[in-house]
Coordinates of C-alpha atoms in Angstrom, one line a residue:
M409 CA 198.8 -79.8 49.5
V410 CA 195.4 -78.6 50.6
D411 CA 194.9 -78.4 54.4
V412 CA 192.7 -81.4 55.2
G413 CA 192.6 -81.1 59.0
H414 CA 189.5 -79.0 59.5
G415 CA 185.8 -79.9 59.8
P416 CA 183.8 -82.9 60.9
L417 CA 184.7 -84.9 57.8
A418 CA 188.5 -84.6 58.4
G419 CA 190.1 -87.9 57.4
V420 CA 187.5 -88.9 54.9
R421 CA 189.0 -89.3 51.4
I422 CA 186.9 -88.6 48.3
V423 CA 187.9 -88.9 44.6
E424 CA 185.9 -86.5 42.4
L425 CA 185.9 -87.2 38.7
D426 CA 185.6 -83.7 37.2
A427 CA 182.2 -83.0 35.6
A428 CA 179.6 -80.4 35.1
G429 CA 176.3 -80.3 36.9
A430 CA 175.9 -81.4 40.5
V431 CA 179.3 -82.9 41.0
P432 CA 181.4 -79.7 41.6
L433 CA 178.9 -78.4 44.2
A434 CA 178.8 -81.8 46.0
G435 CA 182.6 -81.9 46.0
M436 CA 182.7 -78.3 47.4
L437 CA 180.2 -79.3 50.2
L438 CA 182.3 -82.3 51.2
A439 CA 185.5 -80.4 51.1
D440 CA 184.0 -77.5 53.1
L441 CA 183.1 -80.1 55.8
G442 CA 186.7 -81.2 55.9
A443 CA 186.9 -84.2 53.6
D444 CA 190.2 -84.6 51.6
V445 CA 188.7 -84.3 48.1
V446 CA 191.0 -85.0 45.2
R447 CA 189.5 -83.7 42.0
I448 CA 190.8 -85.5 38.9
R449 CA 190.6 -82.7 36.4
R450 CA 190.8 -82.9 32.6
H451 CA 194.3 -83.3 31.3
G452 CA 196.0 -80.4 29.5
P453 CA 197.0 -76.8 30.1
D454 CA 193.4 -75.5 30.3
G455 CA 192.2 -78.2 32.6
S456 CA 188.6 -77.9 33.6
T457 CA 186.9 -74.5 33.8
V458 CA 183.3 -75.8 34.2
A459 CA 182.7 -74.2 37.6
P460 CA 185.9 -72.7 39.0
A461 CA 184.1 -70.9 41.8
L462 CA 183.1 -74.3 43.2
Y463 CA 186.5 -75.9 43.1
R464 CA 187.7 -74.6 46.5
G465 CA 189.1 -76.9 49.1
R466 CA 190.3 -79.6 46.7
T467 CA 193.5 -81.1 45.7
D468 CA 193.6 -80.9 41.9
V469 CA 195.2 -83.7 40.0
S470 CA 195.6 -83.6 36.2
L471 CA 195.2 -87.0 34.6
D472 CA 194.2 -88.1 31.1
L473 CA 191.7 -90.9 31.8
T474 CA 192.0 -92.1 28.2
N475 CA 195.6 -92.9 28.9
V476 CA 196.2 -96.4 30.4
A477 CA 199.0 -95.2 32.8
D478 CA 197.0 -92.2 34.0
R479 CA 193.9 -94.4 34.4
E480 CA 195.9 -96.8 36.6
K481 CA 197.0 -93.9 38.7
A482 CA 193.4 -92.9 39.1
L483 CA 192.5 -96.4 40.1
A484 CA 195.4 -96.4 42.7
L485 CA 193.8 -93.3 44.2
I486 CA 190.4 -94.9 44.3
A487 CA 191.9 -97.9 46.0
H488 CA 192.7 -95.7 49.0
A489 CA 189.6 -93.6 49.0
D490 CA 186.4 -93.8 51.0
G491 CA 184.3 -92.5 48.2
L492 CA 184.1 -91.5 44.6
I493 CA 181.7 -89.1 42.9
E494 CA 181.0 -88.8 39.2
G495 CA 178.4 -87.4 36.9
F496 CA 179.1 -88.6 33.4
R497 CA 176.5 -89.6 30.9
R498 CA 175.3 -93.2 31.1
N499 CA 177.9 -95.8 30.1
L500 CA 180.7 -93.3 29.6
I501 CA 182.4 -94.2 32.8
E502 CA 182.3 -97.8 31.8
Q503 CA 184.0 -96.9 28.5
I504 CA 186.7 -95.1 30.4
G505 CA 187.3 -98.2 32.5
L506 CA 186.6 -96.8 36.0
D507 CA 183.1 -98.3 36.3
P508 CA 181.8 -99.4 39.7
A509 CA 182.6 -103.1 39.3
R510 CA 186.2 -102.4 38.6
C511 CA 186.6 -99.8 41.3
L512 CA 184.8 -101.9 44.0
A513 CA 187.0 -104.8 43.0
A514 CA 190.0 -102.6 43.8
N515 CA 188.4 -101.2 47.0
P516 CA 185.5 -103.2 48.4
R517 CA 184.7 -100.5 51.0
L518 CA 184.3 -97.8 48.4
V519 CA 181.1 -95.7 48.2
Y520 CA 180.6 -94.9 44.5
G521 CA 178.3 -92.0 44.1
R522 CA 176.7 -91.5 40.6
V523 CA 174.6 -88.4 40.0
S524 CA 172.5 -87.8 36.9
G525 CA 169.4 -86.1 35.9
W526 CA 167.2 -89.1 35.2
G527 CA 168.9 -91.9 37.2
L528 CA 170.6 -95.1 36.1
D529 CA 167.4 -96.8 34.9
G530 CA 164.0 -96.0 33.6
P531 CA 163.0 -95.0 30.0
L532 CA 164.7 -91.6 30.3
S533 CA 167.9 -92.8 31.8
G534 CA 169.9 -92.3 28.6
A535 CA 168.1 -89.1 27.5
A536 CA 169.5 -85.6 27.4
G537 CA 168.1 -83.1 29.9
N538 CA 168.9 -80.2 32.1
D539 CA 167.7 -78.8 35.3
I540 CA 164.5 -77.4 33.9
N541 CA 163.6 -80.7 32.3
H542 CA 163.9 -82.6 35.6
L543 CA 161.8 -80.0 37.4
A544 CA 159.2 -80.3 34.7
I545 CA 158.8 -84.1 35.1
S546 CA 158.9 -84.0 38.9
G547 CA 155.8 -81.7 39.1
A548 CA 157.9 -78.9 40.9
L549 CA 158.1 -76.6 37.9
H550 CA 154.3 -76.6 37.4
A551 CA 154.0 -75.2 40.9
I552 CA 156.4 -72.3 40.6
G553 CA 155.7 -68.9 39.1
P554 CA 152.8 -66.7 38.4
G555 CA 149.5 -68.1 37.0
A556 CA 150.3 -67.5 33.4
M557 CA 153.5 -69.5 33.1
P558 CA 156.0 -71.6 35.2
V559 CA 159.3 -70.0 36.1
A560 CA 162.6 -71.8 36.4
P561 CA 164.1 -71.1 39.8
L562 CA 167.7 -70.9 38.6
N563 CA 169.3 -74.3 38.9
L564 CA 168.8 -74.4 42.7
L565 CA 166.1 -77.0 42.9
G566 CA 167.3 -79.7 40.5
E567 CA 171.0 -79.6 40.1
S568 CA 171.9 -78.1 43.5
A569 CA 169.3 -79.3 45.9
G570 CA 168.0 -82.4 44.2
G571 CA 171.4 -83.4 42.9
A572 CA 174.4 -82.1 44.8
L573 CA 172.9 -82.0 48.3
Y574 CA 171.4 -85.5 47.9
L575 CA 174.8 -86.8 46.6
A576 CA 176.6 -85.3 49.5
L577 CA 174.1 -86.7 52.0
G578 CA 174.2 -90.1 50.3
M579 CA 178.0 -90.2 50.4
V580 CA 178.1 -89.4 54.1
A581 CA 175.5 -92.0 54.8
G582 CA 177.2 -94.6 52.6
I583 CA 180.6 -94.0 54.2
L584 CA 179.2 -94.3 57.7
R585 CA 177.7 -97.7 56.6
A586 CA 181.0 -98.8 55.0
Q587 CA 183.0 -97.8 58.1
A588 CA 180.6 -100.0 60.2
T589 CA 180.5 -103.0 57.8
G590 CA 183.5 -102.8 55.5
E591 CA 181.2 -103.0 52.6
G592 CA 180.9 -100.3 49.9
Q593 CA 178.1 -99.8 47.5
V594 CA 176.9 -97.7 44.5
I595 CA 174.6 -94.7 45.1
D596 CA 172.2 -93.8 42.3
V597 CA 171.5 -90.1 42.8
A598 CA 168.9 -88.8 40.3
Q599 CA 168.0 -85.1 40.3
I600 CA 164.4 -86.0 39.5
D601 CA 164.3 -88.2 42.6
G602 CA 165.8 -85.5 44.8
V603 CA 163.4 -82.9 43.6
S604 CA 160.4 -85.2 44.1
S605 CA 161.7 -85.9 47.6
L606 CA 161.8 -82.1 48.2
M607 CA 158.2 -81.9 47.1
T608 CA 157.0 -84.4 49.7
L609 CA 155.1 -81.9 51.7
Y610 CA 153.3 -80.4 48.7
Y611 CA 152.3 -83.8 47.4
A612 CA 150.9 -84.6 50.8
L613 CA 149.0 -81.4 51.0
H614 CA 147.6 -81.9 47.5
S615 CA 146.5 -85.4 48.3
A616 CA 144.7 -84.1 51.4
G617 CA 142.9 -81.4 49.4
R618 CA 144.9 -78.6 51.0
W619 CA 147.0 -77.6 48.0
A620 CA 145.5 -76.3 44.7
D621 CA 147.2 -77.8 41.7
S622 CA 147.6 -74.4 40.0
R623 CA 150.3 -71.7 40.4
A624 CA 149.9 -68.7 42.6
S625 CA 146.8 -70.2 44.3
N626 CA 148.2 -71.2 47.7
L627 CA 149.7 -69.8 50.9
V628 CA 153.4 -70.0 50.0
D629 CA 153.4 -69.9 46.2
G630 CA 152.6 -66.2 45.7
G631 CA 148.8 -66.7 45.9
A632 CA 148.5 -65.1 49.3
P633 CA 148.9 -61.3 49.3
F634 CA 150.8 -61.6 52.6
Y635 CA 153.4 -64.0 51.2
R636 CA 154.8 -62.5 48.0
C637 CA 157.1 -59.7 46.7
Y638 CA 156.1 -56.2 46.0
A639 CA 157.6 -53.4 43.8
C640 CA 158.6 -50.2 45.5
A641 CA 158.8 -46.6 44.2
D642 CA 162.5 -47.0 43.3
G643 CA 161.9 -50.2 41.2
R644 CA 163.4 -52.4 43.9
H645 CA 161.4 -55.0 45.8
V646 CA 160.5 -56.2 49.3
A647 CA 159.6 -59.7 50.3
V648 CA 156.6 -60.2 52.6
G649 CA 156.2 -63.4 54.6
A650 CA 153.5 -62.5 57.1
L651 CA 151.9 -65.9 57.3
E652 CA 150.9 -65.9 61.0
P653 CA 148.1 -63.6 62.3
P654 CA 150.3 -61.5 64.6
Y655 CA 152.7 -60.9 61.7
F656 CA 149.8 -60.0 59.4
M657 CA 148.6 -57.5 61.9
A658 CA 152.0 -55.9 62.1
L659 CA 152.2 -55.8 58.3
C660 CA 148.8 -54.0 58.1
E661 CA 149.8 -51.6 60.8
G662 CA 153.1 -50.7 59.1
L663 CA 151.2 -50.1 55.8
G664 CA 148.9 -47.7 57.6
L665 CA 145.8 -49.9 57.1
M666 CA 142.8 -49.8 59.5
P667 CA 142.8 -52.8 61.9
G668 CA 140.4 -55.4 60.7
R669 CA 140.0 -54.1 57.2
F670 CA 141.0 -57.5 55.8
Q671 CA 140.3 -61.0 57.2
Q672 CA 143.7 -62.6 56.5
Y673 CA 142.5 -66.1 55.4
D674 CA 139.4 -65.0 53.5
R675 CA 140.3 -65.8 50.0
N676 CA 137.4 -63.7 48.7
C677 CA 139.3 -60.6 49.6
W678 CA 142.8 -61.7 48.5
T679 CA 142.5 -59.9 45.1
E680 CA 141.6 -56.6 46.8
M681 CA 144.1 -57.1 49.5
G682 CA 146.9 -57.6 47.0
E683 CA 146.0 -54.5 45.1
V684 CA 145.9 -52.4 48.3
F685 CA 149.3 -53.8 49.4
A686 CA 150.8 -53.2 46.0
E687 CA 149.6 -49.6 45.9
A688 CA 151.0 -49.0 49.4
F689 CA 154.4 -50.4 48.7
A690 CA 154.7 -48.5 45.4
A691 CA 154.5 -45.2 47.3
R692 CA 157.9 -45.5 49.0
S693 CA 161.3 -46.8 48.2
R694 CA 162.5 -50.2 49.3
D695 CA 164.8 -48.9 52.0
D696 CA 162.1 -46.5 53.3
W697 CA 159.9 -49.5 53.9
I698 CA 162.7 -51.5 55.5
G699 CA 163.2 -48.5 57.9
I700 CA 159.5 -48.4 58.7
F701 CA 159.3 -52.1 59.4
E702 CA 162.6 -52.3 61.3
G703 CA 162.0 -54.0 64.7
S704 CA 158.4 -55.1 63.8
E705 CA 157.2 -58.7 63.3
A706 CA 155.7 -58.0 59.9
C707 CA 158.3 -60.2 58.2
V708 CA 159.2 -57.7 55.5
S709 CA 162.7 -58.0 54.0
P710 CA 164.6 -56.2 51.2
V711 CA 165.1 -58.3 48.1
L712 CA 168.9 -57.9 47.8
S713 CA 171.0 -58.1 44.7
L714 CA 174.0 -60.4 44.5
S715 CA 176.2 -57.3 45.1
E716 CA 174.1 -56.1 48.1
A717 CA 173.7 -59.4 50.0
P718 CA 177.3 -59.8 51.3
Q719 CA 177.1 -56.3 52.8
H720 CA 173.9 -56.8 54.7
P721 CA 174.6 -56.4 58.5
H722 CA 173.2 -59.8 59.4
N723 CA 175.4 -61.5 56.8
V724 CA 178.4 -59.5 57.9
A725 CA 177.8 -60.3 61.5
R726 CA 177.6 -64.0 60.8
N727 CA 180.5 -64.0 58.3
A728 CA 178.1 -65.6 55.8
F729 CA 180.4 -64.6 53.0
T730 CA 184.2 -65.2 52.7
D731 CA 186.7 -63.2 50.7
L732 CA 188.4 -66.0 48.7
G733 CA 190.9 -65.0 46.1
G734 CA 189.7 -61.4 46.1
S735 CA 186.0 -62.1 45.6
M736 CA 183.2 -62.7 48.1
R737 CA 181.9 -66.3 48.2
P738 CA 179.3 -67.9 50.5
S739 CA 181.0 -69.4 53.6
P740 CA 180.7 -73.1 54.4
A741 CA 177.4 -74.3 55.8
P742 CA 176.2 -75.7 58.2
R743 CA 178.3 -74.6 61.2
F744 CA 179.8 -77.0 63.8
S745 CA 180.7 -76.0 67.4
G746 CA 183.4 -78.6 67.9
T747 CA 184.8 -79.0 64.4
P748 CA 184.6 -75.6 62.7
T749 CA 184.8 -75.5 58.9
E750 CA 186.6 -73.0 56.7
A751 CA 186.8 -72.2 53.0
V752 CA 190.2 -72.7 51.5
P753 CA 191.5 -72.4 47.9
S754 CA 192.2 -75.4 45.8
Q755 CA 195.8 -76.4 45.1
A756 CA 197.5 -78.6 42.5
E757 CA 199.3 -81.8 43.4
T758 CA 200.6 -84.8 41.5
A759 CA 198.7 -88.0 41.5
D760 CA 201.9 -89.8 42.8
A761 CA 202.1 -87.4 45.8
V762 CA 198.5 -88.0 46.7
I763 CA 199.0 -91.8 46.4
D764 CA 202.0 -91.6 48.7
R765 CA 200.1 -89.7 51.5
W766 CA 197.0 -91.8 51.1
A767 CA 198.8 -95.2 51.1

C-alpha cells in the first residue's frame, strides 16, 4: 500500500480513471500533496503505459471496466471516495456505466472531475483535438513565437496548465465545499477554458490598447531586445529578462556598452538594440557570459537542457529534483512548512484491499 500519511491533502480519497492527457498529471499533483489516489488502470498484463513518469504516489488497481463485477468494484471504491477524476471522450464514461448520475447516486458528496479539451458542451464538445488545437482557439497560440509563425510551447499551456492544474484546483475547491455541505457536484474542466483564464492579463492589456495583437511585438513575447534569448559562441543560449531600468543598466554594463547608448523603452531603437545585443552575446560562450553576469542584476540566465537543469546549484540546493527509481524527476510543488510533501513510487494493490481500508 502506498504511504498516504504525508502532505496537506492526507486523508483525502481520489479515484483516478486511467486516461491520457491532463488526468495523469492532475493525479500526480493530488498524490504529491498527500491525497490517497487510487488509479484504476486498464486491465491486463501491460496495464497502462500512457504516462508512467506521472504515476508516482498512487495505489494502482487493475480492473476491467467492461466487466460487470469489476465495474461494481470500481463503484464500491467511488462510494467511499471524496473525488473522482476522468478524461474520456464525451459519452464514453456513460457507456461504461460510471457516469456522474450513477456515481453521485452511490455517493452524494462525491466531487466528479471531468477534464477535456473542449468541455462538456458547445459545438466542439464532441470534436477531436489536441493541445495545439485548444491553444489555437483560445488566442494563446497566436501570441507565442516569432513574427513569422506561431510556436507550440510543448503541452505545458493547454494540457498541463489549462487542464491538469485547473482540474486539481477544482477538485480541492469542490471537496472543501462538499466537506462543508455534504453535497458533491460535477466539475467541467475544459482546457480551452483554462488557457483562456491564463490569458486574462493579456486580454485585458489588449483591450486597453497596451498589447499589440501580433507576435514578438510586446515586452514579454520576445519583441523587446531586453526580454528574449540570445545565441552564444558555443551554440548554446542565454535568457535575458532585464525588464526594469536598473536591470537594463546592469545588462548594458555587462555587455560593455556605453551608458545611455540606448533608451530602453524607445521602440524606434529596438531593432538596432537587438542586433547589438545579439552580436555581443555571439562573441562568448554561454558559460562565459554567466560568469560575467554572476552577482549582477542583469537577469541573465543560462538556458539549460533537460540533463543540465537538475545539476544547477540552485536546483540542487532546493532539492528541486528527486531521484525516483534511478532517474531524476521534479520534486512535488508547492512546499508546505507544516505538512511537507514527498515523491513516492506507485504500488499495486487489489480493489478489495482498498475497499476494506476505505470502508
